[in-house]
Amino acid sequence: MVSTFGKKESKRMTCHKKYKIRRKVREHNRKLAKTLKKSVNKKKKVDGSIPNMAPFKEEILLEAIKQAEDKKEQKKLKKTTGGLVVTKPKACPAAPASATKSVSRHLVISNADILLWILDARNVAECLDEGVMGEIREAGKRIIFILNKVDLVPATVVAAWYNKLSKVADVFPIKSTEIMLTDCEQIIPAFKQKFARFGGVKELLEHLKKEPEEVKVGVIGKQKVGKSCVVSSVLRACGRTKKKRSTDAKISEKVRIITTPGLIDGAKEGEPIGILHILANMSNFMNYPVEVVDALARVVTKEQAMLHFTLPEFDHPAGFLDAIAVRYNVYFGKKPDHAAAARIVLKQLRDHKLKFHVSIGGSGEDLPEPLLSGIKQFLYHENSLPLMSSELEVKIVKAVKKKRGETDMEGIEEDEEEEESEGEEEEEYEDEEESDNEME
């Protein structure tokens, strides 16, 4: 009898078992492929909320509402027409003259009897213009100065400018709305309550209602001083809203206001630039941040810079950007990144995180009680960054791009000149050595 001890078991299997294993493997691979396909095509949820500080938030929300309504209409048409929908683009109607945000100041001056000149309290000197003042006097029109944005400067600065301007014309310090109330009322009440607060307009209306005859009130001012917001605040205080197809609105029985403000031109080429002009055109000046901040550092004292930016001791004004880069830990390699540090300063100015004002001399007497009562809750009682001058000497040197052939030729010529100079130096050195040897 042959013993089977020590023999290995056979690895053969039946065909039924073999094909069964293959089928199970195929099914398993198919399930894995399905799960992978689902995970790849799965869309991520997008947060559709818009931050409160986003510019033109109300306009974005209105567009979203219109798009949602258009989608609903298309779905209804698909059900009725069996899936075939042909939509034609609507022709855009010509915009009326009143749809523009602002017009030329000449048009407003000629049509108005009383002019509200909007001034930014942070830099009043930049908002004034001698040419416009002469034009108004020649036309024989009255002026009322409106000190806007009093919530961004200390109360002592507001009082100083009031005492100085009141010698020329009537002055009313106000805090206007930060949004256009006509658009905001249709969207979010909470958003309206936060940004639609205003003060000091009631006293202005009482002054205008004392007019014995029928008058028209116009609004003029430079870019980004709050002209449209002042118009919106005045209408809101009267219980009215701005209509798109009208150029004026009724304030009282004898007073009407022109709802389209007049724009005063800013600084021209070659003229000194103000800080408000830089803030109004921030997108252009962001390309030259170092030049702008260098000019800003020259009108700020060292003590104030150290106080408001919490900087250590530094060489002023040349070392201002170095100190800012060290403060915010901004480096390019091992050296401080001046461009990134300058952009940080400009963003703080743009977002009102760094409050500033142009210093003004004179007595700081308090505002009259009737005017103070309307803006008391908005006044800023802390210290802001004082600027010694309203004008900044920004020296922007634009890099001129040279053609490829010109740059190559210039480089070759420079190399040849360097080689010739090196050869001359070597010859002089050899002559000196020969003369020394002869002397020995």
C-alpha positions as a Python dict, from the first residue, in 0.01 Angstrom:
ca = {
    (1, 'M'): (0, 0, 0),
    (2, 'V'): (141, 340, -105),
    (3, 'S'): (138, 602, 173),
    (4, 'T'): (23, 960, 89),
    (5, 'F'): (215, 1118, 376),
    (6, 'G'): (426, 1421, 270),
    (7, 'K'): (240, 1490, -57),
    (8, 'K'): (108, 1846, -123),
    (9, 'E'): (-257, 1916, -186),
    (10, 'S'): (-353, 2001, -542),
    (11, 'K'): (-434, 2366, -627),
    (12, 'R'): (-683, 2267, -886),
    (13, 'M'): (-1042, 2381, -841),
    (14, 'T'): (-1363, 2315, -1015),
    (15, 'C'): (-1469, 2538, -1303),
    (16, 'H'): (-1785, 2636, -1116),
    (17, 'K'): (-1580, 2779, -828),
    (18, 'K'): (-1330, 2953, -1060),
    (19, 'Y'): (-1598, 3132, -1266),
    (20, 'K'): (-1786, 3225, -950),
    (21, 'I'): (-1477, 3406, -810),
    (22, 'R'): (-1427, 3593, -1137),
    (23, 'R'): (-1790, 3707, -1137),
    (24, 'K'): (-1764, 3834, -780),
    (25, 'V'): (-1448, 4031, -865),
    (26, 'R'): (-1622, 4195, -1163),
    (27, 'E'): (-1920, 4294, -949),
    (28, 'H'): (-1693, 4442, -684),
    (29, 'N'): (-1501, 4650, -941),
    (30, 'R'): (-1827, 4772, -1091),
    (31, 'K'): (-1949, 4897, -752),
    (32, 'L'): (-1623, 5082, -691),
    (33, 'A'): (-1650, 5255, -1030),
    (34, 'K'): (-2006, 5368, -953),
    (35, 'T'): (-1910, 5516, -617),
    (36, 'L'): (-1614, 5701, -771),
    (37, 'K'): (-1834, 5844, -1047),
    (38, 'K'): (-2088, 5972, -794),
    (39, 'S'): (-1821, 6138, -581),
    (40, 'V'): (-1662, 6315, -883),
    (41, 'N'): (-1987, 6453, -1027),
    (42, 'K'): (-2127, 6559, -692),
    (43, 'K'): (-2153, 6938, -680),
    (44, 'K'): (-2033, 7119, -372),
    (45, 'K'): (-2273, 7348, -193),
    (46, 'V'): (-2189, 7713, -254),
    (47, 'D'): (-2253, 7967, 17),
    (48, 'G'): (-2477, 8223, -154),
    (49, 'S'): (-2465, 8479, 124),
    (50, 'I'): (-2317, 8823, 46),
    (51, 'P'): (-2114, 9003, 315),
    (52, 'N'): (-2270, 9317, 457),
    (53, 'M'): (-1966, 9530, 367),
    (54, 'A'): (-1967, 9417, 2),
    (55, 'P'): (-2005, 9711, -240),
    (56, 'F'): (-2332, 9731, -440),
    (57, 'K'): (-2489, 9453, -232),
    (58, 'E'): (-2843, 9575, -295),
    (59, 'E'): (-2789, 9576, -673),
    (60, 'I'): (-2649, 9220, -665),
    (61, 'L'): (-2950, 9098, -467),
    (62, 'L'): (-3192, 9264, -709),
    (63, 'E'): (-3020, 9091, -1003),
    (64, 'A'): (-3040, 8755, -823),
    (65, 'I'): (-3414, 8804, -765),
    (66, 'K'): (-3468, 8886, -1135),
    (67, 'Q'): (-3271, 8579, -1244),
    (68, 'A'): (-3477, 8353, -1016),
    (69, 'E'): (-3801, 8495, -1159),
    (70, 'D'): (-3677, 8441, -1517),
    (71, 'K'): (-3593, 8078, -1439),
    (72, 'K'): (-3945, 8020, -1301),
    (73, 'E'): (-4101, 8166, -1616),
    (74, 'Q'): (-3885, 7944, -1838),
    (75, 'K'): (-3993, 7634, -1644),
    (76, 'K'): (-4361, 7728, -1689),
    (77, 'L'): (-4307, 7777, -2064),
    (78, 'K'): (-4138, 7437, -2091),
    (79, 'K'): (-4439, 7267, -1935),
    (80, 'T'): (-4687, 7441, -2166),
    (81, 'T'): (-4485, 7413, -2493),
    (82, 'G'): (-4355, 7061, -2434),
    (83, 'G'): (-3993, 7151, -2367),
    (84, 'L'): (-3926, 7382, -2664),
    (85, 'V'): (-3861, 7738, -2546),
    (86, 'V'): (-3732, 8016, -2772),
    (87, 'T'): (-3650, 8338, -2589),
    (88, 'K'): (-3558, 8659, -2767),
    (89, 'P'): (-3328, 8913, -2601),
    (90, 'K'): (-3519, 9221, -2489),
    (91, 'A'): (-3406, 9549, -2638),
    (92, 'C'): (-3261, 9783, -2373),
    (93, 'P'): (-3457, 10110, -2367),
    (94, 'A'): (-3267, 10436, -2389),
    (95, 'A'): (-3183, 10561, -2040),
    (96, 'P'): (-3342, 10893, -1947),
    (97, 'A'): (-3130, 11195, -1861),
    (98, 'S'): (-3207, 11154, -1490),
    (99, 'A'): (-3071, 10796, -1482),
    (100, 'T'): (-2713, 10921, -1467),
    (101, 'K'): (-2565, 10931, -1121),
    (102, 'S'): (-2432, 11287, -1159),
    (103, 'V'): (-2418, 11561, -1423),
    (104, 'S'): (-2200, 11863, -1489),
    (105, 'R'): (-2198, 12126, -1217),
    (106, 'H'): (-2277, 12401, -1471),
    (107, 'L'): (-2621, 12247, -1536),
    (108, 'V'): (-2708, 12231, -1165),
    (109, 'I'): (-2579, 12585, -1094),
    (110, 'S'): (-2787, 12731, -1377),
    (111, 'N'): (-3112, 12552, -1271),
    (112, 'A'): (-3089, 12589, -889),
    (113, 'D'): (-3149, 12890, -665),
    (114, 'I'): (-2975, 12750, -355),
    (115, 'L'): (-2671, 12520, -379),
    (116, 'L'): (-2579, 12259, -119),
    (117, 'W'): (-2200, 12220, -146),
    (118, 'I'): (-2109, 11877, -3),
    (119, 'L'): (-1774, 11872, 182),
    (120, 'D'): (-1594, 11569, 325),
    (121, 'A'): (-1509, 11651, 687),
    (122, 'R'): (-1183, 11453, 664),
    (123, 'N'): (-1029, 11698, 413),
    (124, 'V'): (-1247, 12005, 357),
    (125, 'A'): (-971, 12205, 185),
    (126, 'E'): (-953, 11949, -98),
    (127, 'C'): (-1331, 11969, -157),
    (128, 'L'): (-1330, 12349, -203),
    (129, 'D'): (-1261, 12512, -541),
    (130, 'E'): (-1202, 12883, -602),
    (131, 'G'): (-1314, 12860, -966),
    (132, 'V'): (-1650, 12707, -871),
    (133, 'M'): (-1693, 12965, -593),
    (134, 'G'): (-1641, 13248, -843),
    (135, 'E'): (-1887, 13093, -1087),
    (136, 'I'): (-2157, 13071, -817),
    (137, 'R'): (-2104, 13433, -712),
    (138, 'E'): (-2126, 13553, -1072),
    (139, 'A'): (-2455, 13366, -1112),
    (140, 'G'): (-2587, 13527, -792),
    (141, 'K'): (-2676, 13197, -618),
    (142, 'R'): (-2671, 13120, -247),
    (143, 'I'): (-2444, 12855, -94),
    (144, 'I'): (-2500, 12626, 202),
    (145, 'F'): (-2200, 12416, 309),
    (146, 'I'): (-2279, 12057, 414),
    (147, 'L'): (-2010, 11896, 634),
    (148, 'N'): (-2066, 11530, 553),
    (149, 'K'): (-1913, 11217, 716),
    (150, 'V'): (-1880, 11375, 1061),
    (151, 'D'): (-1872, 11023, 1209),
    (152, 'L'): (-1520, 10968, 1065),
    (153, 'V'): (-1338, 11262, 1233),
    (154, 'P'): (-1306, 11383, 1594),
    (155, 'A'): (-1572, 11623, 1722),
    (156, 'T'): (-1312, 11898, 1771),
    (157, 'V'): (-1228, 11893, 1397),
    (158, 'V'): (-1597, 11927, 1307),
    (159, 'A'): (-1631, 12226, 1540),
    (160, 'A'): (-1315, 12392, 1400),
    (161, 'W'): (-1433, 12362, 1039),
    (162, 'Y'): (-1781, 12485, 1135),
    (163, 'N'): (-1636, 12800, 1295),
    (164, 'K'): (-1417, 12867, 990),
    (165, 'L'): (-1678, 12807, 718),
    (166, 'S'): (-1964, 12981, 899),
    (167, 'K'): (-1793, 13315, 826),
    (168, 'V'): (-1853, 13258, 452),
    (169, 'A'): (-2197, 13088, 442),
    (170, 'D'): (-2439, 12874, 644),
    (171, 'V'): (-2294, 12539, 754),
    (172, 'F'): (-2478, 12220, 853),
    (173, 'P'): (-2281, 11915, 978),
    (174, 'I'): (-2465, 11592, 894),
    (175, 'K'): (-2415, 11219, 876),
    (176, 'S'): (-2583, 11089, 560),
    (177, 'T'): (-2692, 10736, 473),
    (178, 'E'): (-2434, 10492, 338),
    (179, 'I'): (-2675, 10340, 81),
    (180, 'M'): (-2945, 10451, -159),
    (181, 'L'): (-3269, 10398, 31),
    (182, 'T'): (-3483, 10352, -281),
    (183, 'D'): (-3313, 10022, -365),
    (184, 'C'): (-3260, 9909, -5),
    (185, 'E'): (-3624, 9932, 103),
    (186, 'Q'): (-3724, 9647, -127),
    (187, 'I'): (-3469, 9393, 0),
    (188, 'I'): (-3357, 9348, 361),
    (189, 'P'): (-3498, 9555, 651),
    (190, 'A'): (-3209, 9461, 884),
    (191, 'F'): (-2955, 9578, 627),
    (192, 'K'): (-3146, 9905, 588),
    (193, 'Q'): (-3158, 9971, 962),
    (194, 'K'): (-2783, 9925, 999),
    (195, 'F'): (-2659, 10143, 710),
    (196, 'A'): (-2951, 10382, 649),
    (197, 'R'): (-2903, 10584, 968),
    (198, 'F'): (-2853, 10956, 925),
    (199, 'G'): (-2852, 11268, 1140),
    (200, 'G'): (-2845, 11646, 1116),
    (201, 'V'): (-3085, 11657, 818),
    (202, 'K'): (-3382, 11778, 1022),
    (203, 'E'): (-3211, 12110, 1103),
    (204, 'L'): (-3125, 12158, 733),
    (205, 'L'): (-3488, 12104, 630),
    (206, 'E'): (-3616, 12351, 889),
    (207, 'H'): (-3375, 12611, 749),
    (208, 'L'): (-3490, 12549, 390),
    (209, 'K'): (-3860, 12560, 478),
    (210, 'K'): (-3820, 12920, 601),
    (211, 'E'): (-3780, 13041, 242),
    (212, 'P'): (-4056, 13295, 159),
    (213, 'E'): (-4062, 13219, -216),
    (214, 'E'): (-4053, 12907, -430),
    (215, 'V'): (-3693, 12789, -471),
    (216, 'K'): (-3503, 12499, -623),
    (217, 'V'): (-3220, 12339, -429),
    (218, 'G'): (-2925, 12178, -610),
    (219, 'V'): (-2645, 11957, -482),
    (220, 'I'): (-2281, 11985, -599),
    (221, 'G'): (-1956, 11832, -481),
    (222, 'K'): (-1646, 11640, -579),
    (223, 'Q'): (-1617, 11267, -636),
    (224, 'K'): (-1705, 11028, -350),
    (225, 'V'): (-1806, 11296, -96),
    (226, 'G'): (-2160, 11157, -52),
    (227, 'K'): (-2374, 11371, -286),
    (228, 'S'): (-2634, 11105, -372),
    (229, 'C'): (-2649, 10989, -10),
    (230, 'V'): (-2725, 11343, 107),
    (231, 'V'): (-3011, 11367, -147),
    (232, 'S'): (-3142, 11030, -29),
    (233, 'S'): (-3123, 11139, 336),
    (234, 'V'): (-3312, 11463, 269),
    (235, 'L'): (-3589, 11280, 82),
    (236, 'R'): (-3609, 11014, 352),
    (237, 'A'): (-3643, 11279, 623),
    (238, 'C'): (-3940, 11421, 427),
    (239, 'G'): (-4100, 11078, 390),
    (240, 'R'): (-4028, 11058, 18),
    (241, 'T'): (-3811, 10846, -211),
    (242, 'K'): (-3620, 10917, -528),
    (243, 'K'): (-3808, 10839, -851),
    (244, 'K'): (-3602, 10716, -1142),
    (245, 'R'): (-3780, 10914, -1415),
    (246, 'S'): (-3788, 11251, -1240),
    (247, 'T'): (-3512, 11508, -1203),
    (248, 'D'): (-3653, 11682, -893),
    (249, 'A'): (-3866, 11609, -586),
    (250, 'K'): (-4085, 11817, -358),
    (251, 'I'): (-3953, 11881, -6),
    (252, 'S'): (-4217, 12130, 108),
    (253, 'E'): (-4479, 12356, -50),
    (254, 'K'): (-4221, 12607, -172),
    (255, 'V'): (-3900, 12401, -192),
    (256, 'R'): (-3800, 12141, -452),
    (257, 'I'): (-3466, 11957, -468),
    (258, 'I'): (-3283, 11850, -785),
    (259, 'T'): (-3220, 11478, -730),
    (260, 'T'): (-2930, 11455, -979),
    (261, 'P'): (-2618, 11611, -819),
    (262, 'G'): (-2355, 11812, -1003),
    (263, 'L'): (-1998, 11683, -1015),
    (264, 'I'): (-1702, 11914, -958),
    (265, 'D'): (-1391, 11802, -1147),
    (266, 'G'): (-1101, 11669, -943),
    (267, 'A'): (-729, 11735, -970),
    (268, 'K'): (-586, 11759, -1321),
    (269, 'E'): (-249, 11635, -1443),
    (270, 'G'): (38, 11830, -1292),
    (271, 'E'): (-169, 11953, -995),
    (272, 'P'): (-105, 11825, -639),
    (273, 'I'): (-309, 11518, -541),
    (274, 'G'): (-521, 11502, -225),
    (275, 'I'): (-583, 11200, -5),
    (276, 'L'): (-955, 11195, -100),
    (277, 'H'): (-865, 11178, -470),
    (278, 'I'): (-647, 10875, -396),
    (279, 'L'): (-928, 10703, -204),
    (280, 'A'): (-1177, 10774, -484),
    (281, 'N'): (-939, 10622, -744),
    (282, 'M'): (-791, 10350, -524),
    (283, 'S'): (-796, 10088, -802),
    (284, 'N'): (-550, 10299, -1005),
    (285, 'F'): (-320, 10390, -716),
    (286, 'M'): (-298, 10028, -595),
    (287, 'N'): (-50, 9975, -879),
    (288, 'Y'): (186, 10231, -717),
    (289, 'P'): (144, 10167, -342),
    (290, 'V'): (500, 10250, -239),
    (291, 'E'): (494, 10598, -398),
    (292, 'V'): (157, 10683, -236),
    (293, 'V'): (256, 10568, 114),
    (294, 'D'): (593, 10745, 91),
    (295, 'A'): (406, 11070, 18),
    (296, 'L'): (168, 10996, 306),
    (297, 'A'): (457, 10935, 547),
    (298, 'R'): (597, 11282, 470),
    (299, 'V'): (279, 11453, 600),
    (300, 'V'): (257, 11244, 920),
    (301, 'T'): (468, 11301, 1229),
    (302, 'K'): (679, 11022, 1371),
    (303, 'E'): (493, 11017, 1705),
    (304, 'Q'): (151, 10983, 1539),
    (305, 'A'): (277, 10705, 1309),
    (306, 'M'): (415, 10510, 1605),
    (307, 'L'): (89, 10561, 1797),
    (308, 'H'): (-162, 10461, 1527),
    (309, 'F'): (38, 10176, 1372),
    (310, 'T'): (197, 10055, 1702),
    (311, 'L'): (548, 10075, 1559),
    (312, 'P'): (884, 10062, 1739),
    (313, 'E'): (1150, 10331, 1702),
    (314, 'F'): (1237, 10391, 1335),
    (315, 'D'): (1401, 10642, 1101),
    (316, 'H'): (1124, 10876, 982),
    (317, 'P'): (1014, 10904, 701),
    (318, 'A'): (1260, 10682, 511),
    (319, 'G'): (1214, 10383, 743),
    (320, 'F'): (833, 10399, 765),
    (321, 'L'): (769, 10111, 522),
    (322, 'D'): (1044, 9900, 684),
    (323, 'A'): (875, 9942, 1022),
    (324, 'I'): (531, 9854, 874),
    (325, 'A'): (675, 9541, 708),
    (326, 'V'): (831, 9427, 1038),
    (327, 'R'): (508, 9507, 1226),
    (328, 'Y'): (293, 9291, 994),
    (329, 'N'): (566, 9032, 921),
    (330, 'V'): (575, 9094, 545),
    (331, 'Y'): (901, 8992, 375),
    (332, 'F'): (1023, 8921, 22),
    (333, 'G'): (1298, 8671, 80),
    (334, 'K'): (1499, 8814, 369),
    (335, 'K'): (1419, 9179, 295),
    (336, 'P'): (1103, 9373, 398),
    (337, 'D'): (840, 9377, 123),
    (338, 'H'): (763, 9747, 76),
    (339, 'A'): (486, 9693, -181),
    (340, 'A'): (290, 9452, 41),
    (341, 'A'): (335, 9678, 346),
    (342, 'A'): (212, 9981, 150),
    (343, 'R'): (-98, 9792, 31),
    (344, 'I'): (-183, 9708, 392),
    (345, 'V'): (-186, 10080, 478),
    (346, 'L'): (-399, 10168, 173),
    (347, 'K'): (-652, 9894, 251),
    (348, 'Q'): (-689, 10022, 607),
    (349, 'L'): (-761, 10370, 471),
    (350, 'R'): (-1009, 10237, 216),
    (351, 'D'): (-1203, 10024, 467),
    (352, 'H'): (-1220, 10308, 729),
    (353, 'K'): (-1016, 10098, 973),
    (354, 'L'): (-759, 10378, 989),
    (355, 'K'): (-940, 10707, 1048),
    (356, 'F'): (-761, 11028, 949),
    (357, 'H'): (-820, 11403, 915),
    (358, 'V'): (-631, 11707, 794),
    (359, 'S'): (-526, 11917, 1091),
    (360, 'I'): (-675, 12268, 1110),
    (361, 'G'): (-565, 12558, 1326),
    (362, 'G'): (-798, 12786, 1517),
    (363, 'S'): (-1017, 12781, 1824),
    (364, 'G'): (-1208, 12462, 1885),
    (365, 'E'): (-1539, 12606, 2007),
    (366, 'D'): (-1829, 12365, 2044),
    (367, 'L'): (-2109, 12336, 1792),
    (368, 'P'): (-2440, 12513, 1861),
    (369, 'E'): (-2682, 12300, 2060),
    (370, 'P'): (-2953, 12274, 1785),
    (371, 'L'): (-2698, 12134, 1537),
    (372, 'L'): (-2526, 11915, 1796),
    (373, 'S'): (-2847, 11737, 1900),
    (374, 'G'): (-2897, 11579, 1555),
    (375, 'I'): (-2546, 11431, 1518),
    (376, 'K'): (-2446, 11376, 1880),
    (377, 'Q'): (-2482, 10998, 1860),
    (378, 'F'): (-2258, 10976, 1551),
    (379, 'L'): (-1967, 11198, 1663),
    (380, 'Y'): (-1623, 11040, 1692),
    (381, 'H'): (-1457, 11136, 2021),
    (382, 'E'): (-1133, 10935, 1989),
    (383, 'N'): (-809, 11046, 1825),
    (384, 'S'): (-756, 10992, 1451),
    (385, 'L'): (-441, 11018, 1239),
    (386, 'P'): (-375, 11390, 1171),
    (387, 'L'): (-220, 11491, 836),
    (388, 'M'): (-11, 11809, 828),
    (389, 'S'): (-109, 11893, 469),
    (390, 'S'): (-411, 11834, 246),
    (391, 'E'): (-187, 11775, -59),
    (392, 'L'): (40, 11476, -124),
    (393, 'E'): (346, 11490, -348),
    (394, 'V'): (307, 11151, -515),
    (395, 'K'): (593, 11095, -761),
    (396, 'I'): (494, 10812, -994),
    (397, 'V'): (757, 10704, -1247),
    (398, 'K'): (609, 10467, -1502),
    (399, 'A'): (852, 10208, -1641),
    (400, 'V'): (903, 10250, -2018),
    (401, 'K'): (909, 9919, -2202),
    (402, 'K'): (1190, 9903, -2461),
    (403, 'K'): (1191, 9697, -2774),
    (404, 'R'): (1375, 9370, -2776),
    (405, 'G'): (1632, 9475, -3036),
    (406, 'E'): (1708, 9801, -2858),
    (407, 'T'): (1769, 9635, -2524),
    (408, 'D'): (2000, 9375, -2680),
    (409, 'M'): (2208, 9637, -2862),
    (410, 'E'): (2234, 9851, -2551),
    (411, 'G'): (2350, 9551, -2351),
    (412, 'I'): (2614, 9465, -2611),
    (413, 'E'): (2744, 9824, -2619),
    (414, 'E'): (2762, 9836, -2239),
    (415, 'D'): (2956, 9507, -2230),
    (416, 'E'): (3203, 9638, -2491),
    (417, 'E'): (3256, 9960, -2294),
    (418, 'E'): (3319, 9761, -1975),
    (419, 'E'): (3570, 9536, -2153),
    (420, 'E'): (3757, 9838, -2295),
    (421, 'S'): (3774, 10005, -1953),
    (422, 'E'): (3901, 9682, -1794),
    (423, 'G'): (4169, 9651, -2068),
    (424, 'E'): (4287, 10008, -2011),
    (425, 'E'): (4311, 9949, -1635),
    (426, 'E'): (4520, 9633, -1691),
    (427, 'E'): (4759, 9820, -1926),
    (428, 'E'): (4806, 10099, -1670),
    (429, 'Y'): (4876, 9840, -1398),
    (430, 'E'): (5139, 9666, -1617),
    (431, 'D'): (5311, 10000, -1699),
    (432, 'E'): (5330, 10081, -1327),
    (433, 'E'): (5489, 9741, -1254),
    (434, 'E'): (5749, 9790, -1528),
    (435, 'S'): (5841, 10135, -1397),
    (436, 'D'): (5882, 9990, -1043),
    (437, 'N'): (6112, 9717, -1172),
    (438, 'E'): (6328, 9970, -1359),
    (439, 'M'): (6359, 10181, -1046),
    (440, 'E'): (6475, 9875, -849),
}
